[in-house]
mmCIF file of C-alpha atoms in Angstrom:
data_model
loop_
_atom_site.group_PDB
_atom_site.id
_atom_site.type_symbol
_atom_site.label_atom_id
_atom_site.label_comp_id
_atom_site.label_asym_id
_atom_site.label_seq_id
_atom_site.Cartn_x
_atom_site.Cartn_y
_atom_site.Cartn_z
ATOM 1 C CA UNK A 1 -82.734 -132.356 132.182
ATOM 2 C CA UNK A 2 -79.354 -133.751 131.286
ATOM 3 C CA UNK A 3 -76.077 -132.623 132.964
ATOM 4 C CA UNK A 4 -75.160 -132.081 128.996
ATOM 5 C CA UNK A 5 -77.992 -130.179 128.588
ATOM 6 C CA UNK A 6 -77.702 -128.085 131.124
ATOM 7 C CA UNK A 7 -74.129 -127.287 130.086
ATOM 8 C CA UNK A 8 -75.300 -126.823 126.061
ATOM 9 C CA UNK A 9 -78.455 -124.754 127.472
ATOM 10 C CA UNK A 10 -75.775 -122.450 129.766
ATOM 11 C CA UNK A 11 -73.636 -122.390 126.721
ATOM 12 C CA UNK A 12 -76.054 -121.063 124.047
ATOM 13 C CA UNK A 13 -77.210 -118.368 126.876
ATOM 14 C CA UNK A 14 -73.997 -117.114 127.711
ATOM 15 C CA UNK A 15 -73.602 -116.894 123.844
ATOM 16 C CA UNK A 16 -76.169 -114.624 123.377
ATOM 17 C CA UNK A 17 -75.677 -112.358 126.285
ATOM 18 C CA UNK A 18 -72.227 -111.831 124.671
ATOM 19 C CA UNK A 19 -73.226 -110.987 121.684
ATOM 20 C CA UNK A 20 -75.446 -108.636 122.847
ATOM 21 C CA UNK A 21 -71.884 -107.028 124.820
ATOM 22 C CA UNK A 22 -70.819 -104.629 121.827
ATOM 23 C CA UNK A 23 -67.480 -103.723 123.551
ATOM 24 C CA UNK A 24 -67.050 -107.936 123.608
ATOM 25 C CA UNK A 25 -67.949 -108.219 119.742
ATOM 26 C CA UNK A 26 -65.528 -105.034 118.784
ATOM 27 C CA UNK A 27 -63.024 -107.010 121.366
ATOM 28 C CA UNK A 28 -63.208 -110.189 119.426
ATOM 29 C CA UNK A 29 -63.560 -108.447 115.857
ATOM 30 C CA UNK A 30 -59.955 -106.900 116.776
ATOM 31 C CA UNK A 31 -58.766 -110.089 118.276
ATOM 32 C CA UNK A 32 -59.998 -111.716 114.748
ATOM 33 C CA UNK A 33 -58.480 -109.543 112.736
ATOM 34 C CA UNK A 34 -55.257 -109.351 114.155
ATOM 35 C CA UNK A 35 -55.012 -113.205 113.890
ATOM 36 C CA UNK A 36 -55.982 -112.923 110.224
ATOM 37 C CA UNK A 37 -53.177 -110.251 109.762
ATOM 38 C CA UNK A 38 -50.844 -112.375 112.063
ATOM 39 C CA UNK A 39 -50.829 -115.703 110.044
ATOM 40 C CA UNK A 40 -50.803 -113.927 106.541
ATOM 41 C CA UNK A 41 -48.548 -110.998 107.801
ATOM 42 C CA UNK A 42 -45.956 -111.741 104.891
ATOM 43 C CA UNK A 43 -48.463 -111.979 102.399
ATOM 44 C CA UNK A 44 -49.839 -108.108 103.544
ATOM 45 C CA UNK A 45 -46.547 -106.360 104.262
ATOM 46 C CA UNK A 46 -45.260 -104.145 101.675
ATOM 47 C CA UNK A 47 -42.060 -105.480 102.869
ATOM 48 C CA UNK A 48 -41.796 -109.193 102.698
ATOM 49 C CA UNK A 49 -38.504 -110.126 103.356
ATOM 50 C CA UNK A 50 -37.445 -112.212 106.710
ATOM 51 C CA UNK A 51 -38.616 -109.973 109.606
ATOM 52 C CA UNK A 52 -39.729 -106.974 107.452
ATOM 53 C CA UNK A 53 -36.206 -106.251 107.609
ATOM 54 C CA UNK A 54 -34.924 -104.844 104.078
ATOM 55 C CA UNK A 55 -32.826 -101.711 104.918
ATOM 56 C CA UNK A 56 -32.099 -98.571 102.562
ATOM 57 C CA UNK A 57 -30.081 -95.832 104.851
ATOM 58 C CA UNK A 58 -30.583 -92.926 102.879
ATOM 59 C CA UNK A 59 -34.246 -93.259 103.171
ATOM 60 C CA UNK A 60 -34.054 -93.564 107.210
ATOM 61 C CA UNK A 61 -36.757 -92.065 109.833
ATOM 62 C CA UNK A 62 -39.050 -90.783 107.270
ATOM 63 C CA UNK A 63 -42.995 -89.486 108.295
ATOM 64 C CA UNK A 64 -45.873 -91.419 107.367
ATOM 65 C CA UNK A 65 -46.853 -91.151 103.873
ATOM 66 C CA UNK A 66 -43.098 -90.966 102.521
ATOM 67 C CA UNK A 67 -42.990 -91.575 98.696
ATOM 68 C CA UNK A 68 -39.640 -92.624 97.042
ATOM 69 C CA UNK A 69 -38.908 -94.146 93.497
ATOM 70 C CA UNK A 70 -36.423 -96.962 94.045
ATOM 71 C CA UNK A 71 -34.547 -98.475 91.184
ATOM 72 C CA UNK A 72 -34.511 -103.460 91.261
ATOM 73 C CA UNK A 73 -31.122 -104.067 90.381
ATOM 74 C CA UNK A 74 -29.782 -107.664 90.213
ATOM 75 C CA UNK A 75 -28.343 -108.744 93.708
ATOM 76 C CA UNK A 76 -24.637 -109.830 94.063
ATOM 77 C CA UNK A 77 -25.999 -112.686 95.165
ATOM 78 C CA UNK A 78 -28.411 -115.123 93.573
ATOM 79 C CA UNK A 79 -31.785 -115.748 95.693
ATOM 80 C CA UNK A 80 -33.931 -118.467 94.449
ATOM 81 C CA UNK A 81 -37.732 -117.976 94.775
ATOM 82 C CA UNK A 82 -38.914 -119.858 97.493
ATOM 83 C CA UNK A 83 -42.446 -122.424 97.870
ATOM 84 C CA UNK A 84 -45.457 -120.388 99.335
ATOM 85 C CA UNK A 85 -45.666 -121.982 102.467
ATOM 86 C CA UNK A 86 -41.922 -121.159 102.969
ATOM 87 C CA UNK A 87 -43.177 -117.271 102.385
ATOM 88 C CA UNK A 88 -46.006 -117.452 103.930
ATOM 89 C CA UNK A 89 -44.090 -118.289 107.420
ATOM 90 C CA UNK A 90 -40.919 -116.981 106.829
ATOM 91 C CA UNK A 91 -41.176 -114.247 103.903
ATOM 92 C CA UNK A 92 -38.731 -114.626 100.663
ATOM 93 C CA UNK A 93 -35.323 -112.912 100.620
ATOM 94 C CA UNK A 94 -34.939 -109.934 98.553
ATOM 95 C CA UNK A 95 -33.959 -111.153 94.748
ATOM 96 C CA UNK A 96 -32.927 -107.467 93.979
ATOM 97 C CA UNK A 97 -31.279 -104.586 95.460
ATOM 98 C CA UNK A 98 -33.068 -101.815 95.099
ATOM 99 C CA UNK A 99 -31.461 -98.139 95.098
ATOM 100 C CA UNK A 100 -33.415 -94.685 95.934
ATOM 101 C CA UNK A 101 -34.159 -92.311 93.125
ATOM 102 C CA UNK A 102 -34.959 -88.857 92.554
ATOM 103 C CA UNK A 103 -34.863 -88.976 89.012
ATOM 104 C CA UNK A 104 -33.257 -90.633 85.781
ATOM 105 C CA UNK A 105 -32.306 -90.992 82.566
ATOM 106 C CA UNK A 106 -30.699 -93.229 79.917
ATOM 107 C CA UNK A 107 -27.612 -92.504 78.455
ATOM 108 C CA UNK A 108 -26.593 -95.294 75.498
ATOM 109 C CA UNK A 109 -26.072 -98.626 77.252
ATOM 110 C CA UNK A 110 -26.224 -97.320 81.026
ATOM 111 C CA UNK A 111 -28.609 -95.619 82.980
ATOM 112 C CA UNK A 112 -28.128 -92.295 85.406
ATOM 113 C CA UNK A 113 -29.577 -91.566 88.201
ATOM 114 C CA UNK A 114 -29.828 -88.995 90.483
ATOM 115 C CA UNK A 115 -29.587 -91.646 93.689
ATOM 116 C CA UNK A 116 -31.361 -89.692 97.027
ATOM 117 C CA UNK A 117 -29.632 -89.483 99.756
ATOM 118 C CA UNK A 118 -31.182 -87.627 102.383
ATOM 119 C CA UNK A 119 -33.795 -84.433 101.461
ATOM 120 C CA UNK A 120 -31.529 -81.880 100.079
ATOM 121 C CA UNK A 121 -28.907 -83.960 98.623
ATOM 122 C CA UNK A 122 -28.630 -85.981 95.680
ATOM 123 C CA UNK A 123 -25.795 -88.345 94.118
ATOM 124 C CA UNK A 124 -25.087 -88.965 90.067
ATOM 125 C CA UNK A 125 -24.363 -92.524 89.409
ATOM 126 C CA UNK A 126 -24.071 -94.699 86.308
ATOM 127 C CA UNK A 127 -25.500 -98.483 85.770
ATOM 128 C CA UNK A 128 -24.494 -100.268 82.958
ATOM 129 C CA UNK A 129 -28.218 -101.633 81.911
ATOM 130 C CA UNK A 130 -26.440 -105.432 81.873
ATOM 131 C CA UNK A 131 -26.533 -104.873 85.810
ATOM 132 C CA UNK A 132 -29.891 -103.551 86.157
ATOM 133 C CA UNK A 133 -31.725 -106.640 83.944
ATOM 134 C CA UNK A 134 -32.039 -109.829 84.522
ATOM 135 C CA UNK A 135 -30.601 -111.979 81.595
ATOM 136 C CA UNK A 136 -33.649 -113.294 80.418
ATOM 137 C CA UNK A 137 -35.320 -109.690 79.997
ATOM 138 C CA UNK A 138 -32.211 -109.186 77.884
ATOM 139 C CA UNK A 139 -33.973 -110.749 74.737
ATOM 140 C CA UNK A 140 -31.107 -111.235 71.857
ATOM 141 C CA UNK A 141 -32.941 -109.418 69.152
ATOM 142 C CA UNK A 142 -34.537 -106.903 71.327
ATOM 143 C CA UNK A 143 -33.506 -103.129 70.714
ATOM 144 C CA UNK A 144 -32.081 -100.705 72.731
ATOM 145 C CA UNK A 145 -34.974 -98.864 73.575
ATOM 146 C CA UNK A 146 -37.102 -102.133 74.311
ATOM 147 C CA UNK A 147 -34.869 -102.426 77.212
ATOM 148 C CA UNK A 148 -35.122 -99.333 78.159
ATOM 149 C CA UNK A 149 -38.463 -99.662 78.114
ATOM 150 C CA UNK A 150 -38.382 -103.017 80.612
ATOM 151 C CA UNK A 151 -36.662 -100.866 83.084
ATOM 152 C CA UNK A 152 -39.309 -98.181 83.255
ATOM 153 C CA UNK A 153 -42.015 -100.572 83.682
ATOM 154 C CA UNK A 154 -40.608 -103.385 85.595
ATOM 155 C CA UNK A 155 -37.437 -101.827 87.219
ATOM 156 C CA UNK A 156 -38.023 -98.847 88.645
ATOM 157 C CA UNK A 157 -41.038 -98.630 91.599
ATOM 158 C CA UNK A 158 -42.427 -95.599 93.181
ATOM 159 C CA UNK A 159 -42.595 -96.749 96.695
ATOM 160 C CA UNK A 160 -45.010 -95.623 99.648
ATOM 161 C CA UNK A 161 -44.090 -95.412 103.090
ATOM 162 C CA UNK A 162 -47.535 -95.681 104.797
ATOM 163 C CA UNK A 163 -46.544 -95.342 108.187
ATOM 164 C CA UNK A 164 -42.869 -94.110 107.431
ATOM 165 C CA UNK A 165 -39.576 -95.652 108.116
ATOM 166 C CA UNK A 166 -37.143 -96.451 111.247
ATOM 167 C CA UNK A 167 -33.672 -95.905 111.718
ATOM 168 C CA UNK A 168 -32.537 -98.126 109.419
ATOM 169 C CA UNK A 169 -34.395 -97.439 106.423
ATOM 170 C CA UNK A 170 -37.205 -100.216 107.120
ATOM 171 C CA UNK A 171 -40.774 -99.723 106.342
ATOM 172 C CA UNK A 172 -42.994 -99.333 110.008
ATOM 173 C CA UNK A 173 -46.019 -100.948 108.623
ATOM 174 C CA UNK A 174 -44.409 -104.183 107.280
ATOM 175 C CA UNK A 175 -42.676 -104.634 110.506
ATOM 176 C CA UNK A 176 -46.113 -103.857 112.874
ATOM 177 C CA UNK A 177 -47.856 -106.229 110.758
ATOM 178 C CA UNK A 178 -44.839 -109.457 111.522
ATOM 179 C CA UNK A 179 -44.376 -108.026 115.027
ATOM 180 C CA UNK A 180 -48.070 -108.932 115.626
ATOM 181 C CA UNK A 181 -47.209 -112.512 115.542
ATOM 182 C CA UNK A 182 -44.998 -112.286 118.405
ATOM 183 C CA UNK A 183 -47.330 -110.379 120.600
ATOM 184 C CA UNK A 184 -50.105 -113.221 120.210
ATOM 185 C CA UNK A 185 -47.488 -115.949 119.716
ATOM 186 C CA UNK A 186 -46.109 -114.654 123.375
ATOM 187 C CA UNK A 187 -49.972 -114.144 124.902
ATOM 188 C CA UNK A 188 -50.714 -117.571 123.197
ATOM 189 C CA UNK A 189 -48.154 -119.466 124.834
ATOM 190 C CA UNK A 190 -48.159 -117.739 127.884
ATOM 191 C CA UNK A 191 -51.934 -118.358 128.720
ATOM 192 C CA UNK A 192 -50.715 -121.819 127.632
ATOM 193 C CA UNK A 193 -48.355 -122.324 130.436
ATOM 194 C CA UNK A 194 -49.992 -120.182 132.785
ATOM 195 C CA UNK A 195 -53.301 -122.080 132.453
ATOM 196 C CA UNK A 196 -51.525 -125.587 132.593
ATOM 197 C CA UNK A 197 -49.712 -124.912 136.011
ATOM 198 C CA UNK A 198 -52.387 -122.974 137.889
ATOM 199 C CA UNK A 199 -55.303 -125.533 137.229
ATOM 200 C CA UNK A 200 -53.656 -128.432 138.527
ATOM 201 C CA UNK A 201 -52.048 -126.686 141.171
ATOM 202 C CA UNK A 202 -55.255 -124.432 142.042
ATOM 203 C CA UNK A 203 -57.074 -127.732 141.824
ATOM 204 C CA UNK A 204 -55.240 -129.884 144.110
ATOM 205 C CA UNK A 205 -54.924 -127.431 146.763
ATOM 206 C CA UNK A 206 -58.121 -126.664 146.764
ATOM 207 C CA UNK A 207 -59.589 -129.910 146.667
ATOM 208 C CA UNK A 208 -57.581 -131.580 149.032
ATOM 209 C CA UNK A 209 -56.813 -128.935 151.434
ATOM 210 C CA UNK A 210 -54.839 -129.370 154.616
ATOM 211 C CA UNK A 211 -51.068 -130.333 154.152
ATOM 212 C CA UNK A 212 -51.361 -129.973 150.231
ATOM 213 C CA UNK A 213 -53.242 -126.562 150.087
ATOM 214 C CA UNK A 214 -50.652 -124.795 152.853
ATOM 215 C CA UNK A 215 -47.525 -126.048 150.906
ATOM 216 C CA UNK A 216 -49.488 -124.877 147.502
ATOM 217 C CA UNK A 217 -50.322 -121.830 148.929
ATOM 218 C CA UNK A 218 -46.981 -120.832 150.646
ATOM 219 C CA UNK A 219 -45.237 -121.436 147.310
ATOM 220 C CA UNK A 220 -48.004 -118.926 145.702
ATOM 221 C CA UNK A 221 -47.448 -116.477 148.226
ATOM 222 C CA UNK A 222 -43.578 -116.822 147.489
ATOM 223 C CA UNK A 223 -43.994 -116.341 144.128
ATOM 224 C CA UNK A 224 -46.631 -113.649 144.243
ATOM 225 C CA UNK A 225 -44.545 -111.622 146.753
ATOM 226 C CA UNK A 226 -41.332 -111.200 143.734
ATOM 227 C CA UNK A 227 -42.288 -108.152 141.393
ATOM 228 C CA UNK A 228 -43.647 -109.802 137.862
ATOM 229 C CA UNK A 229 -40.735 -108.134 136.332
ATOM 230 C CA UNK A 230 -38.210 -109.010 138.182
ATOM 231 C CA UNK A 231 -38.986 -112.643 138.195
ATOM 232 C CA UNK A 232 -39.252 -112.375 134.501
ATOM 233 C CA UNK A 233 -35.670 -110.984 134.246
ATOM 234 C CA UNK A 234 -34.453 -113.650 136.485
ATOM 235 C CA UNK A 235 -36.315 -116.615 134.372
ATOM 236 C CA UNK A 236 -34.872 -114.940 131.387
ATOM 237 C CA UNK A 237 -31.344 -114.258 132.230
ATOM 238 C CA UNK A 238 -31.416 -118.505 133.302
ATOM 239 C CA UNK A 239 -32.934 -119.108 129.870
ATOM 240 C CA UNK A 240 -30.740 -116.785 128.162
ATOM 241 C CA UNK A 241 -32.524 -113.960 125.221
ATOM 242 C CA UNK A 242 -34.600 -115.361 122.755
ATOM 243 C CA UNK A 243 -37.911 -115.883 120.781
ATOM 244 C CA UNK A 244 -38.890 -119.000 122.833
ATOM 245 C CA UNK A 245 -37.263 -117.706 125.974
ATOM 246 C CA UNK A 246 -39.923 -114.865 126.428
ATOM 247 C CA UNK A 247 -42.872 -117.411 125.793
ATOM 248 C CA UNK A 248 -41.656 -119.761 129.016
ATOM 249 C CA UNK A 249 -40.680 -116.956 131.332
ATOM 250 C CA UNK A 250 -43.954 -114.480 131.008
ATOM 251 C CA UNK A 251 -45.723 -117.991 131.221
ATOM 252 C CA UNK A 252 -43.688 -119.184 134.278
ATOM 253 C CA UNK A 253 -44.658 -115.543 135.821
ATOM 254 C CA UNK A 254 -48.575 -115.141 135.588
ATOM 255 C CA UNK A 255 -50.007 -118.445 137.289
ATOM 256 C CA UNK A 256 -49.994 -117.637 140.598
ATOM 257 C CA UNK A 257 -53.111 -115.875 139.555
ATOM 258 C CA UNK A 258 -54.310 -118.434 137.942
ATOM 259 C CA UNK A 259 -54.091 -120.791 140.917
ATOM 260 C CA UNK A 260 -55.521 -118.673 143.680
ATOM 261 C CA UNK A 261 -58.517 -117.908 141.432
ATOM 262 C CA UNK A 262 -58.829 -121.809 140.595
ATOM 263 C CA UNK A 263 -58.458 -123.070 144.378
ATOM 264 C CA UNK A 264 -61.372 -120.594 145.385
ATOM 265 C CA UNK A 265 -63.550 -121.841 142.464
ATOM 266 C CA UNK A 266 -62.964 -125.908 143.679
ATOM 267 C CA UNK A 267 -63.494 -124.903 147.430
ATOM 268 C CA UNK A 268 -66.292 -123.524 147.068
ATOM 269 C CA UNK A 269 -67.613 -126.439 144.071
ATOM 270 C CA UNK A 270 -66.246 -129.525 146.270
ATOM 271 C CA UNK A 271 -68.851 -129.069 149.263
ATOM 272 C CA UNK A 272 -71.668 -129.327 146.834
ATOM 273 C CA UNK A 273 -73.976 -132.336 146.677
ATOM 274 C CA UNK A 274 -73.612 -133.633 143.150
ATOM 275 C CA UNK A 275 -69.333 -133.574 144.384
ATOM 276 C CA UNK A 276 -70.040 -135.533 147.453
ATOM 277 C CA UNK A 277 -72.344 -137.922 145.587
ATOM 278 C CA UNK A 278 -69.145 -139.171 143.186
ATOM 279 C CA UNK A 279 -67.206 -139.367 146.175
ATOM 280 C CA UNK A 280 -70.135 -141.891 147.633
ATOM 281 C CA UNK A 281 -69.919 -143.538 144.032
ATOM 282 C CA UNK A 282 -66.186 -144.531 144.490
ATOM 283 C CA UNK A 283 -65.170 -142.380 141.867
ATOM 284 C CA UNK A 284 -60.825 -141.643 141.701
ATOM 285 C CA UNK A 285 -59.775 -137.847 142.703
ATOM 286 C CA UNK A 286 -58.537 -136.926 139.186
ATOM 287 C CA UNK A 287 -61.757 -138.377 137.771
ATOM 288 C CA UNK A 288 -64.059 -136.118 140.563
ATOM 289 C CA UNK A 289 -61.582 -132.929 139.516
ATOM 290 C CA UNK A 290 -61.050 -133.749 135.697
ATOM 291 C CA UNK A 291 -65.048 -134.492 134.814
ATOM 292 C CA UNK A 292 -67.087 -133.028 137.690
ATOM 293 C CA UNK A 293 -65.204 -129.826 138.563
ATOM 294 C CA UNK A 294 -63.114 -128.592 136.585
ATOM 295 C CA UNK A 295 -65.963 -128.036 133.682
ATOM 296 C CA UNK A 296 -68.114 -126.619 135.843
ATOM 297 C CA UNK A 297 -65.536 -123.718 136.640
ATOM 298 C CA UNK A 298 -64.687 -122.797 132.698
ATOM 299 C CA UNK A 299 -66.126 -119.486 132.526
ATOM 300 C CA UNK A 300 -63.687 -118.140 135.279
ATOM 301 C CA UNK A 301 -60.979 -119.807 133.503
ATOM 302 C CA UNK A 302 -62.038 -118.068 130.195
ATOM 303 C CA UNK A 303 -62.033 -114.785 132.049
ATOM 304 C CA UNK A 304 -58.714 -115.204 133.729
ATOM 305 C CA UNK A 305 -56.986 -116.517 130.009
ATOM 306 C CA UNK A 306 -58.260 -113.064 128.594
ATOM 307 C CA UNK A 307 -56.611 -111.334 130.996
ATOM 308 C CA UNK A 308 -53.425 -112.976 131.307
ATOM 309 C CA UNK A 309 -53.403 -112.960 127.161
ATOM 310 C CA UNK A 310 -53.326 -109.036 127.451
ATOM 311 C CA UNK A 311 -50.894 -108.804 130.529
ATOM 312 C CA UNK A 312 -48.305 -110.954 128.593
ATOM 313 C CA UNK A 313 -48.442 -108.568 125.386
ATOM 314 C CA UNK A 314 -47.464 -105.794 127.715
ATOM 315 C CA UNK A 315 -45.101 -107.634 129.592
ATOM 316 C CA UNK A 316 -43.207 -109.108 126.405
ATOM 317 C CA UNK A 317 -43.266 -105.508 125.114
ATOM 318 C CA UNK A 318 -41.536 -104.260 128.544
ATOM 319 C CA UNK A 319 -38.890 -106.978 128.273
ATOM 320 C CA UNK A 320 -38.442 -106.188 124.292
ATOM 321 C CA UNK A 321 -37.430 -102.135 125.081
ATOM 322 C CA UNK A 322 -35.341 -103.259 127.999
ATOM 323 C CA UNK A 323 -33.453 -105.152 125.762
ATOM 324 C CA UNK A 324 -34.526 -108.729 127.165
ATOM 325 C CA UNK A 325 -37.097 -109.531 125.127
ATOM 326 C CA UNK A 326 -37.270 -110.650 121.589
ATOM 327 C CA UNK A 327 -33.431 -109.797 119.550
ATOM 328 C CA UNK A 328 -33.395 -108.025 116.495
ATOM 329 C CA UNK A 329 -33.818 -108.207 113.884
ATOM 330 C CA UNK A 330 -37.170 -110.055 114.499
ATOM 331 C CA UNK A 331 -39.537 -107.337 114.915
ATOM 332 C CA UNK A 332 -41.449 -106.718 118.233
ATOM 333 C CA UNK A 333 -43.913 -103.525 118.991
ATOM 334 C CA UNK A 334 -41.853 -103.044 122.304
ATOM 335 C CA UNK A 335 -38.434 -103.376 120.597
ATOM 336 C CA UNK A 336 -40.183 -101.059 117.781
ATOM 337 C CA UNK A 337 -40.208 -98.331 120.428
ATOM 338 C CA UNK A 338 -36.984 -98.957 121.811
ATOM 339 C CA UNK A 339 -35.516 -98.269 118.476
ATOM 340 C CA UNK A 340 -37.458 -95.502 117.597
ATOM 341 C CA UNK A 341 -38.240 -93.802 121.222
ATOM 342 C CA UNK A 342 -35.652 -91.292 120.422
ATOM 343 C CA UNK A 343 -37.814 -89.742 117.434
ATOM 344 C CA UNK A 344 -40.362 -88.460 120.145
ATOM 345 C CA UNK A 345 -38.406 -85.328 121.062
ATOM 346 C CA UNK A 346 -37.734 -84.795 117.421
ATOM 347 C CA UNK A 347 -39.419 -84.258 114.238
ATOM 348 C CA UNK A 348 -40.861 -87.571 113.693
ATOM 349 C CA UNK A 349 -43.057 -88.956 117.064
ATOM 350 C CA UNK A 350 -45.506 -91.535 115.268
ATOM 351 C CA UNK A 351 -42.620 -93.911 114.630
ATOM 352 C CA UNK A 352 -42.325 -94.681 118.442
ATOM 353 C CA UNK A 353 -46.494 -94.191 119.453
ATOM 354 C CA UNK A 354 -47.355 -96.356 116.272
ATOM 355 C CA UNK A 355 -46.274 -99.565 117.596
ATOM 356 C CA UNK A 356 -47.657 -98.196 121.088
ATOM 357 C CA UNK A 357 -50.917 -97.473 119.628
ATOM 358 C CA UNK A 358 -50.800 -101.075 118.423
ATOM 359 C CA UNK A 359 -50.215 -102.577 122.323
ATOM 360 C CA UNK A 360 -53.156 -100.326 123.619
ATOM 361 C CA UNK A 361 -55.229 -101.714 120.884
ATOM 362 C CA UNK A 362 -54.808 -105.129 121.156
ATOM 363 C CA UNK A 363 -54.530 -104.876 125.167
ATOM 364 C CA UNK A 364 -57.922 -103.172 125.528
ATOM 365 C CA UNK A 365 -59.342 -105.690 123.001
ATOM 366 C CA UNK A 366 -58.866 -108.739 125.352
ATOM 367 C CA UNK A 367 -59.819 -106.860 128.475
ATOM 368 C CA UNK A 368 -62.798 -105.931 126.307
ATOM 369 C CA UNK A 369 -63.804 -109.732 125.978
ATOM 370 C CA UNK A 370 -62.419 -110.557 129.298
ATOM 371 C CA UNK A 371 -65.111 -108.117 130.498
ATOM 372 C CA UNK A 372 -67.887 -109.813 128.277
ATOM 373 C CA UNK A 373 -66.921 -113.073 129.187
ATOM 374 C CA UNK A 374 -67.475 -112.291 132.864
ATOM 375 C CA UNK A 375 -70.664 -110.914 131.925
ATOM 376 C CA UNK A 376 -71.657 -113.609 129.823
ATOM 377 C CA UNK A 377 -70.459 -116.275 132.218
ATOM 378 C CA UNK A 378 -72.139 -115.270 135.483
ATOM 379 C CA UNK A 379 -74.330 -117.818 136.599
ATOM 380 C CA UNK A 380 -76.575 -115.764 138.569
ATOM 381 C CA UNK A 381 -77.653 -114.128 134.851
#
């Protein structure tokens, strides 16, 4: 049988004995799904402005299920619609402004409203209806009451607060569903750079040994001996705070791991026949590693990547509610909680354990797979 063969044949098998792994599938159905959400995440949100980030005070750290009507009104500034690929990765600005309302009424050419400002108190205010429509729902011709009628049906929105609101008047569930992108975008990247580093360096030390593998090593051991967090504040605070910023320095922290596992794998692979017989073929080092070795040690690598993938959410969301992390007002789960940590010992705890909930979930999805990949993966099955 072909070496392909052999390598399709292990391939199928490991397949199947993953499927068969239902906390795997459920791992990867999550994983899926939050991929889905994270690439359409603008489309989904109830809120689909720039970072989920449209504010109204008076509505501020409401409970889950929190129904308001708001009143569109035309925005001192003009906001031109934009393309959908433009929304699709960075949302449309707001083309309105919209007002909370307990109730209303029309009163010749202006309509009052009872505007909400907090549970028991209400405040009277009067819109001329010129400010509330747009110019070309002001047909000339049309009556009175026609426009009236626009602004009940078009203008004024009874609006539901599925998972409630922050601080600042922002809806939770529009801003878990764009925070998702950064917790995948940060585990993405990370396993990225993480990956990249520790297989060549892994690989070299362990397949050339001597000199090389004790100056490899002693730089691992360096590395490995500096708490994870602290050498992420460190990379950071070099870096300075930012989106990107996070990406490199969880990466730059988590392949020491990668590297010790790797250098045990090619040890142990570069004694074996079929390794010594492309040495006795004259084949180059990086062709021996690249082709002959390094394929052969995949599932580990697979394993390892799920792991890192859910140690960099956490870590990202550690450096976002320190304050390190990703800056607001780009939404993060761990910056989530930062903002809204202090509505545990009050009336209103889901605002802080939602976006907590959401790091458990995703972290014991790729442990979950991790697990069935290991499974899956193990030669001796």
């Amino acid at each position: 049988m072909s070496d392909s063969n052999s390598r399709s044949s292990f391939g199928s098998n490991a397949w199947k004995r993953l499927r068969r792994n239902t906390g795997a599938v459920a791992g990867m159905l999550l994983i899926v799904i939050a991929v889905i959400v994270s690439v359409l995440a603008y489309q989904l949100a109830p809120d689909g402005t720039p970072y989920a980030n449209r504010m109204m005070l008076e509505t501020s750290g409401q409970k889950p299920g929190f129904r308001i009507h708001v009143l569109a009104m035309q925005a001192e500034r003009q906001v031109s619609r934009t393309g959908f690929f433009s929304r699709l990765i960075n949302g449309q600005p707001d083309t309105v402004t919209y007002i909370p309302v307990r109730s209303w009424r029309f009163a010749g050419n202006d309509i009052v409203v009872a505007k909400y400002m907090d549970e028991e108190e209400t405040v009277t205010e009067r819109y001329n209806l010129g400010k509330v429509l747009f110019a070309k729902d002001m047909v000339p011709g049309n009556r009175l009451k026609q426009w009236q009628q626009e602004i009940v049906s078009n203008r004024i929105k009874e609006r539901t607060y599925w998972l409630g609101t922050d601080k600042f008047g922002r809806d939770i569930l529009s801003r878990l569903l764009v925070g998702t992108r950064v917790s995948l975008s940060v585990g993405c990247i990370a396993v990225i750079i993480s990956l990249t580093i520790g297989i060549v360096l892994g690989a070299v030390a362990g397949y050339f040994r001597g000199v090389t593998d004790e100056v490899i090593m002693w730089l691992v051991n360096v590395i490995w001996a500096v708490p994870t967090l602290l050498l992420v504040f460190a990379i950071t605070l070099a870096l300075g705070k930012g989106f990107w910023q996070v990406f490199i320095a969880v990466g730059l922290t988590m392949w020491v791991n990668v590297a010790r596992i790797i250098r045990g794998q090619v040890m142990a692979l570069r004694e074996l026949p079929f390794i010594e017989a492309t040495r006795a073929l004259g084949f180059g080092h990086a062709r021996t590693i690249g082709r002959h070795i390094l394929p052969n040690i995949l599932g580990p690598v697979m394993v390892v990547a799920a792991g890192n993938f859910a140690t960099a959410i956490v870590v990202e969301a550690g450096l976002s509610f320190l304050g390190v992390g990703v800056q607001p007002p780009q939404p993060s789960w761990g910056l989530m909680i930062k903002e809204n940590y202090n509505f545990i010992i009050t009336h209103n705890p889901m605002l802080a354990l939602i976006p907590g909930l959401a790091i458990m979930v995703m972290v014991l999805a790729f442990n979950l797979l991790g697990n069935g990949l290991r499974d899956a993966m193990d030669v001796r099955q």
